[in-house]
Tab-separated table of C-alpha atoms and ligand atoms in Angstrom:
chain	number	residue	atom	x	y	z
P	1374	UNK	CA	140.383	-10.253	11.354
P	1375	UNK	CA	138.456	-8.473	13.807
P	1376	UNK	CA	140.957	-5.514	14.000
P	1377	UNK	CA	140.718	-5.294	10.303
P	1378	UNK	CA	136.986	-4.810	10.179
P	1379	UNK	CA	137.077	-2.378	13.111
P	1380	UNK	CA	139.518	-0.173	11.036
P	1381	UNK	CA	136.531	0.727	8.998
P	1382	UNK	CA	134.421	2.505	11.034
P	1383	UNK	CA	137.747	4.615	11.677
P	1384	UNK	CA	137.848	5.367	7.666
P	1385	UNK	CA	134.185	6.368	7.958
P	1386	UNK	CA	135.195	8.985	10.929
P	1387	UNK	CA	137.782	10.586	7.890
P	1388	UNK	CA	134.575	10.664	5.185
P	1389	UNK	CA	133.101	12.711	7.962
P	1390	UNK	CA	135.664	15.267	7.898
P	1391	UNK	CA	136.158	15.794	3.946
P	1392	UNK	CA	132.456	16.165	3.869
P	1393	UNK	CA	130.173	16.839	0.778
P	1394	UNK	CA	128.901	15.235	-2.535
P	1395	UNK	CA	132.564	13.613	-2.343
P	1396	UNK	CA	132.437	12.600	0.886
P	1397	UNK	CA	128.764	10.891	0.791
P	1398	UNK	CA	130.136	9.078	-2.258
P	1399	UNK	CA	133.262	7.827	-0.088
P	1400	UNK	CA	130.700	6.879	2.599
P	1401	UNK	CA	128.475	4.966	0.417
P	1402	UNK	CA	131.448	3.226	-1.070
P	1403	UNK	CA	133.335	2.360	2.788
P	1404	UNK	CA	129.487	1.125	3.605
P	1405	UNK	CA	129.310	-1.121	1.405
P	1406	UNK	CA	133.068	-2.485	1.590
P	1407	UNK	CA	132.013	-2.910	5.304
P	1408	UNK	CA	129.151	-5.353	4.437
P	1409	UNK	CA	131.490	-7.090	1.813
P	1410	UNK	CA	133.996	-7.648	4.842
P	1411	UNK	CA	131.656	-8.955	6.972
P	1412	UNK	CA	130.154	-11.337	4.892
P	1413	UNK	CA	133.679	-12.584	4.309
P	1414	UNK	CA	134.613	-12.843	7.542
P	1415	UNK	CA	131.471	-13.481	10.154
P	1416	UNK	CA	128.759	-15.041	7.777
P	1417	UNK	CA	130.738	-17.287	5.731
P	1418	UNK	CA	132.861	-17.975	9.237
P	1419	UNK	CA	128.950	-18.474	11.465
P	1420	UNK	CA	127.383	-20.071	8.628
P	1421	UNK	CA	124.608	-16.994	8.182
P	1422	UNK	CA	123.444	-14.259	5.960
P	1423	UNK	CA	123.419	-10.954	8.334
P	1424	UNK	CA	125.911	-8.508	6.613
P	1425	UNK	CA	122.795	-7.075	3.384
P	1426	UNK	CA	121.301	-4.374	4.711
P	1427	UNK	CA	116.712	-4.168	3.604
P	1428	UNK	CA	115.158	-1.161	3.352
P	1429	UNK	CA	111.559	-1.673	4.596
P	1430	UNK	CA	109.750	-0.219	1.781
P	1431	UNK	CA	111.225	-3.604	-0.414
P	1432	UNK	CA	109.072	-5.522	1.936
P	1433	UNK	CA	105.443	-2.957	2.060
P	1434	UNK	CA	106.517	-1.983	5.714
P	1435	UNK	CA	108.080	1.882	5.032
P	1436	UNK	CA	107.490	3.868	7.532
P	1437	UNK	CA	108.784	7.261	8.717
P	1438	UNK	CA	109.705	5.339	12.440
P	1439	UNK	CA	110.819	2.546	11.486
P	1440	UNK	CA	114.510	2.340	10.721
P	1441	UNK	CA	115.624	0.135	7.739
P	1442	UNK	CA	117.673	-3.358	8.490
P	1443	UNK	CA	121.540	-2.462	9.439
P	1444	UNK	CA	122.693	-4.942	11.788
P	1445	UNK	CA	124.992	-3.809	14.672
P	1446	UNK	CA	128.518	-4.946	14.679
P	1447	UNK	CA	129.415	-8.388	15.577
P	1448	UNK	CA	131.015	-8.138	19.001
P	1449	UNK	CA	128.627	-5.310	20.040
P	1450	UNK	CA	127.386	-7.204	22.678
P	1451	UNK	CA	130.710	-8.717	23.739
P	1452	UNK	CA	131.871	-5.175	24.123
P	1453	UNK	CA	129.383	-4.039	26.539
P	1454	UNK	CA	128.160	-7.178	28.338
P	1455	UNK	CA	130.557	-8.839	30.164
P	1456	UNK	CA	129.913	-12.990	30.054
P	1457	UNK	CA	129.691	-12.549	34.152
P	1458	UNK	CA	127.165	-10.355	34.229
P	1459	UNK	CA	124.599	-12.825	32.758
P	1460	UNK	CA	122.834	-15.799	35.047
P	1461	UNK	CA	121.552	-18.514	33.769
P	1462	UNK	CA	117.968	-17.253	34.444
P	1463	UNK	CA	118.613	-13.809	32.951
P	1464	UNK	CA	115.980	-13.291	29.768
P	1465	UNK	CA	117.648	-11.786	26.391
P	1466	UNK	CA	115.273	-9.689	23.915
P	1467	UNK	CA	116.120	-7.888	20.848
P	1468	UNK	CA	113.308	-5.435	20.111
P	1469	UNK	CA	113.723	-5.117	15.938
P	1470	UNK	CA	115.739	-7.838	15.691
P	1471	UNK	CA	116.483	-8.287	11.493
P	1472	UNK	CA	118.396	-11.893	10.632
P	1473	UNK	CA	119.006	-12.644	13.748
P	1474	UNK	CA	122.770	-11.328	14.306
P	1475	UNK	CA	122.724	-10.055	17.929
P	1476	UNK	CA	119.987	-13.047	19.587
P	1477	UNK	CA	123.241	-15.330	17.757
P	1478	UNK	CA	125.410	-13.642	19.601
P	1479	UNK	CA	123.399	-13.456	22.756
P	1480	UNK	CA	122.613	-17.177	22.422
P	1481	UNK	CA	125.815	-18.284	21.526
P	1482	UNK	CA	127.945	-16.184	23.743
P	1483	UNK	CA	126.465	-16.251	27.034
P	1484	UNK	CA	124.267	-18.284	29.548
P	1485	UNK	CA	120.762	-17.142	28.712
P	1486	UNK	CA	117.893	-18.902	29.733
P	1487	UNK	CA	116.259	-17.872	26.755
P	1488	UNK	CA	116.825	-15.577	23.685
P	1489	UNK	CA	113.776	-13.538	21.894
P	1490	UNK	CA	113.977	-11.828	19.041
P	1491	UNK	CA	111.170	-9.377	17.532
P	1492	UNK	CA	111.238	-8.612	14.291
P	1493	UNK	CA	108.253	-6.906	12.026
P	1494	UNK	CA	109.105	-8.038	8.458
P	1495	UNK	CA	108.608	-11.590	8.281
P	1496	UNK	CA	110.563	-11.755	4.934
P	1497	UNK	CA	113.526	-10.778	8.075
P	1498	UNK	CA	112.134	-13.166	10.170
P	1499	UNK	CA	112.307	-16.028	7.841
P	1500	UNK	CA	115.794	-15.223	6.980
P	1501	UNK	CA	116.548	-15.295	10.911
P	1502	UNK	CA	115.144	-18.683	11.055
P	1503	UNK	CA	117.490	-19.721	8.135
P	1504	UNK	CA	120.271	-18.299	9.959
P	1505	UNK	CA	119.429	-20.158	13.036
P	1506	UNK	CA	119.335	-23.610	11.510
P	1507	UNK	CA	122.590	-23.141	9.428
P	1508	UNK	CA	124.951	-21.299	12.060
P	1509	UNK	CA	127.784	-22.496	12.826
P	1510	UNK	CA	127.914	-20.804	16.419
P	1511	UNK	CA	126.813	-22.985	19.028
P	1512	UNK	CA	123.773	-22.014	19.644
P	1513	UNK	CA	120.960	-24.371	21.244
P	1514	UNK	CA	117.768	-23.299	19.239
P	1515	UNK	CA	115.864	-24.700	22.096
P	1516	UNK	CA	116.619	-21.657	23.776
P	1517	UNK	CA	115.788	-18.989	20.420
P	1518	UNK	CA	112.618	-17.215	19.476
P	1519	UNK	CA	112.213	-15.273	16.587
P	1520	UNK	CA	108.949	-13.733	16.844
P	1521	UNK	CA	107.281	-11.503	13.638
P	1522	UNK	CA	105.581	-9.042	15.337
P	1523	UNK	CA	105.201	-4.915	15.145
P	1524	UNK	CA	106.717	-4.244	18.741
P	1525	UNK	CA	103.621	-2.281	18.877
P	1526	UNK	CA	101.523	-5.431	19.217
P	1527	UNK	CA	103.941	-7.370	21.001
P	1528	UNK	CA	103.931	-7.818	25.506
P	1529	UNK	CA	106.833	-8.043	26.571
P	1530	UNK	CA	107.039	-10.677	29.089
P	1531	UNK	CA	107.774	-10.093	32.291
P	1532	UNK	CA	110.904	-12.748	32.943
P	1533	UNK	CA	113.346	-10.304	30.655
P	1534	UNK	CA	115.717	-9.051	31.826
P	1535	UNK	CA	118.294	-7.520	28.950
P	1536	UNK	CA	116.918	-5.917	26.287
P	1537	UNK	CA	118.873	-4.949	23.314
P	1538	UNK	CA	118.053	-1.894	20.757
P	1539	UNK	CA	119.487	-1.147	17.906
P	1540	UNK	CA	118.023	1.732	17.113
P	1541	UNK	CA	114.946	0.041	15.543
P	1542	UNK	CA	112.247	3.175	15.579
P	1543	UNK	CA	112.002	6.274	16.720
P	1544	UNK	CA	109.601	8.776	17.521
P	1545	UNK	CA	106.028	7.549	19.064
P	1546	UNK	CA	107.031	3.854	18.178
P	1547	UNK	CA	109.844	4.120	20.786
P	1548	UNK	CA	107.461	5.764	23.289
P	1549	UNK	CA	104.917	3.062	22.997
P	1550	UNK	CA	108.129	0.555	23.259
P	1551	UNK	CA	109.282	2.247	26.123
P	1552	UNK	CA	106.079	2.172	28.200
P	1553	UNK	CA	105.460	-1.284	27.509
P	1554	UNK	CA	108.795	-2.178	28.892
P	1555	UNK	CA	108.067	-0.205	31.804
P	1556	UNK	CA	104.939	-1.904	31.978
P	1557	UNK	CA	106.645	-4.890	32.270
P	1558	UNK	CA	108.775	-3.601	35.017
P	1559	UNK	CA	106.004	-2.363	37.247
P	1560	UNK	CA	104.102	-5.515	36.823
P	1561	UNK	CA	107.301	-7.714	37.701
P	1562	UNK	CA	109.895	-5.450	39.201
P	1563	UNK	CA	113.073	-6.674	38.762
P	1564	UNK	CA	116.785	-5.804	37.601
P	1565	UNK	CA	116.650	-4.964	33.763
P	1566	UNK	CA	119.288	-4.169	31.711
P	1567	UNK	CA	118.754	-1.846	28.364
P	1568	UNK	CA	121.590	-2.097	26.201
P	1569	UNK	CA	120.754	0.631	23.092
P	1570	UNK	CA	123.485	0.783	20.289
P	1571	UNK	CA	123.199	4.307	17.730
P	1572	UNK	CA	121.118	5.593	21.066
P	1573	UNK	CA	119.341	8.470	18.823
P	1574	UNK	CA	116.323	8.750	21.468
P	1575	UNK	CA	118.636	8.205	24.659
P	1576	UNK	CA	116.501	12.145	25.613
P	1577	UNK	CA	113.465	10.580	25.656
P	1578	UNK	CA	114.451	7.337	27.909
P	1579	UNK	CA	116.084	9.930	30.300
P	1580	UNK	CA	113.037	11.910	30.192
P	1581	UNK	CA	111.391	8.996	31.476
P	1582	UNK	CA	113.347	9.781	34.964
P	1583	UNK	CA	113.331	5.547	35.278
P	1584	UNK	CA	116.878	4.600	33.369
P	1585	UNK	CA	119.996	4.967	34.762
P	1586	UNK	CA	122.906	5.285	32.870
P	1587	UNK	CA	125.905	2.642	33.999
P	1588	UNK	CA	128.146	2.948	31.203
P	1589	UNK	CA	129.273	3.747	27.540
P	1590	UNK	CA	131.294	2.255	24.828
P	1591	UNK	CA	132.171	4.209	22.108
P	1592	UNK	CA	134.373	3.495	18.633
P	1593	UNK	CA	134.642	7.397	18.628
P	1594	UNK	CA	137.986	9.851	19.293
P	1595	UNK	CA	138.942	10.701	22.286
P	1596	UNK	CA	136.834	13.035	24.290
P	1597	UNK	CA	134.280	12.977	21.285
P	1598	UNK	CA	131.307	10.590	21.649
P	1599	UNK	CA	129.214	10.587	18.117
P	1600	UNK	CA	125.571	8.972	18.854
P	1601	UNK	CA	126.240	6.105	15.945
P	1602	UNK	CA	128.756	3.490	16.924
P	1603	UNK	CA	128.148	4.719	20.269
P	1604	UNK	CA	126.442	1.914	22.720
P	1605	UNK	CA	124.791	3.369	26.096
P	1606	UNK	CA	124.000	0.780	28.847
P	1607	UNK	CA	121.526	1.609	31.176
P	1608	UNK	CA	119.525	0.288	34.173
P	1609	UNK	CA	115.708	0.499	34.857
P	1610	UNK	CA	114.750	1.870	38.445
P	1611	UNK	CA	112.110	0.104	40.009
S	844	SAM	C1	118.768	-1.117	12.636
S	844	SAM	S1	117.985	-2.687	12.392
S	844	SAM	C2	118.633	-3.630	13.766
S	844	SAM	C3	118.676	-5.132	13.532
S	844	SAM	C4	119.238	-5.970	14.667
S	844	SAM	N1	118.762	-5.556	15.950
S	844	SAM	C5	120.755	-5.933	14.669
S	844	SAM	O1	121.327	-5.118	15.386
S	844	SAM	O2	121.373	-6.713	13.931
S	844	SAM	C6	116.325	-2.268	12.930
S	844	SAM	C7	115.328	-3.394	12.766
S	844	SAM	O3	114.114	-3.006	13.425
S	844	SAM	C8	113.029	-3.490	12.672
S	844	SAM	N2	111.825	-2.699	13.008
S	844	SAM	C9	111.520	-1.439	12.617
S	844	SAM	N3	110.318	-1.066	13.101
S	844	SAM	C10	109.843	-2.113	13.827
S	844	SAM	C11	108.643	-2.342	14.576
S	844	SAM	N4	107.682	-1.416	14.660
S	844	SAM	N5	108.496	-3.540	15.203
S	844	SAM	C12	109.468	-4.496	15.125
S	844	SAM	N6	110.616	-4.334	14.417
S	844	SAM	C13	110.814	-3.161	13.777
S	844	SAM	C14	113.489	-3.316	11.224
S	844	SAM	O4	112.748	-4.121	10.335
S	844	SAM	C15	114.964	-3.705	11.326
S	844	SAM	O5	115.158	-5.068	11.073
C-alpha cells in the first residue's frame, strides 16, 4: 500500500512537465486523490484524521509566514531517521505540528523520552489531541505534548534534541525560530538534530554558519533534487 501512495508524488513530477492552466488543474486533482489515499490507507489504518489539509485563514490565523496545514508524508521520518539513531533520552519536537501526524510517528516509532508538538491553531491542536486518544499506533500518551502556541512565544527547552520542520513559516518567523533554537543550544550545548522536510529556507539556516548538513532524502529524479518532497538533515555545531 505504501508503494501505491508513493506512486503519486511521481504523477505530480509529470503535472510539472505538461505545465499550465491544464496542468494546475491535473495538480489540484492528483492533490486531492493523494489525501483521499491516505485517509484510506493511514487514518482509517492509525485510527486518526491527518490526511484534510486547513488553510489558516478558516481558523482567523492567515498570515503571509505562516504556511497552511499539509502534513508530511507518513514514513517521512522513517526515511530519514534511522530507529538506532534515537536513545531513549533523546527529546522529539515538531515546531508547527498540525493533527499530530509526525509526533505519532515519532512517538510510536522510536524510543523517545518524550514527544512535543507545537502547533498555533488550537482548532489543530484539538484535533491532535483527538488523534492521540483514538490512534491505533502504539503510542504511550504519557510521553506526548501537544502544545498551542505561536512558536514565536514558545522556549524551547533545552533537553531536545531532534527537531522536526515541515516547512511551517518562513521569512522572519523562521529567523526568530531559528535563534531560539540556537538559544537553546548555547544555553545547553548538546548534539541536536534538525530534520526540515520542503526545506524552502535551508539559505538562511546555512547562513547561520551553525548547521551542518549530514544528509538528504529526496522522492526526486535522478541527479535532480526539487526543494518539496525533498528532506535535508542537518546537525547544529556547538
Ligand atoms: C505544513 S504544516 C506541517 C504540519 C506537520 N508538521 C506535519 O508535517 O504533519 C505547517 C503547520 O505549521 C503551523 N504554523 C504556522 N505558523 C505557525 C506559528 N507561527 N507557530 C506555530 N505553528 C505554526 C500551521 O498551522 C500548520 O499546521
Amino acid at each position: 500500500m505504501t508503494v501505491l501512495l508513493e506512486t503519486v508524488p511521481l504523477l505530480e513530477l509529470a503535472t510539472e512537465e505538461v505545465g499550465g492552466a491544464f496542468g494546475g488543474l491535473l495538480a489540484g486533482n492528483i492533490r486531492r486523490a493523494r489525501q483521499r489515499l491516505s485517509r484510506l490507507l493511514f487514518d482509517r489504518r492509525y485510527g486518526v484524521e491527518t490526511a484534510e489539509f486547513a488553510h489558516l485563514d478558516q481558523f482567523g490565523l492567515a498570515h503571509h509566514e505562516r504556511v497552511y496545514y499539509s502534513p508530511a508524508n507518513w514514513g517521512t521520518l522513517r526515511r530519514t531517521l534511522p530507529a538506532h539513531e534515537v536513545g531513549a533520552d533523546d527529546v522529539f519536537i515538531d515546531l508547527g505540528s498540525g493533527k499530530a501526524r509526525m509526533v505519532l510517528e515519532a512517538a510510536a516509532r522510536y524510543r523517545f523520552r518524550q514527544v512535543i508538538g507545537v502547533e498555533l491553531s488550537a482548532e489543530l491542536t484539538e484535533v491532535a489531541r483527538a488523534n492521540l486518544k483514538s490512534t491505533r499506533l502504539p503510542v504511550r500518551a504519557d510521553r506526548v505534548d501537544l502544545i498551542q502556541s505561536d512558536v514565536l512565544n514558545y522556549r524551547i527547552p533545552d533537553d531536545v534534541s531532534v527537531v522536526f520542520l515541515n516547512n511551517p513559516f518562513r521569512g522572519e518567523i523562521f529567523a526568530a525560530a531559528i535563534t531560539n533554537l540556537l538559544d537553546s543550544v548555547d544555553r545547553r550545548p548538546r548534539p541536536v538534530r534538525v530534520i526540515y522536510f520542503n526545506p524552502v529556507e535551508e539559505p538562511f539556516l546555512l547562513s547561520t554558519g551553525r548547521f551542518r548538513h549530514l544528509r538528504t532524502v529526496t522522492r526526486g529524479r535522478a541527479g535532480e533534487i526539487d526543494v518539496f518532497g525533498t528532506t535535508r538533515i542537518y546537525s547544529i555545531t556547538t
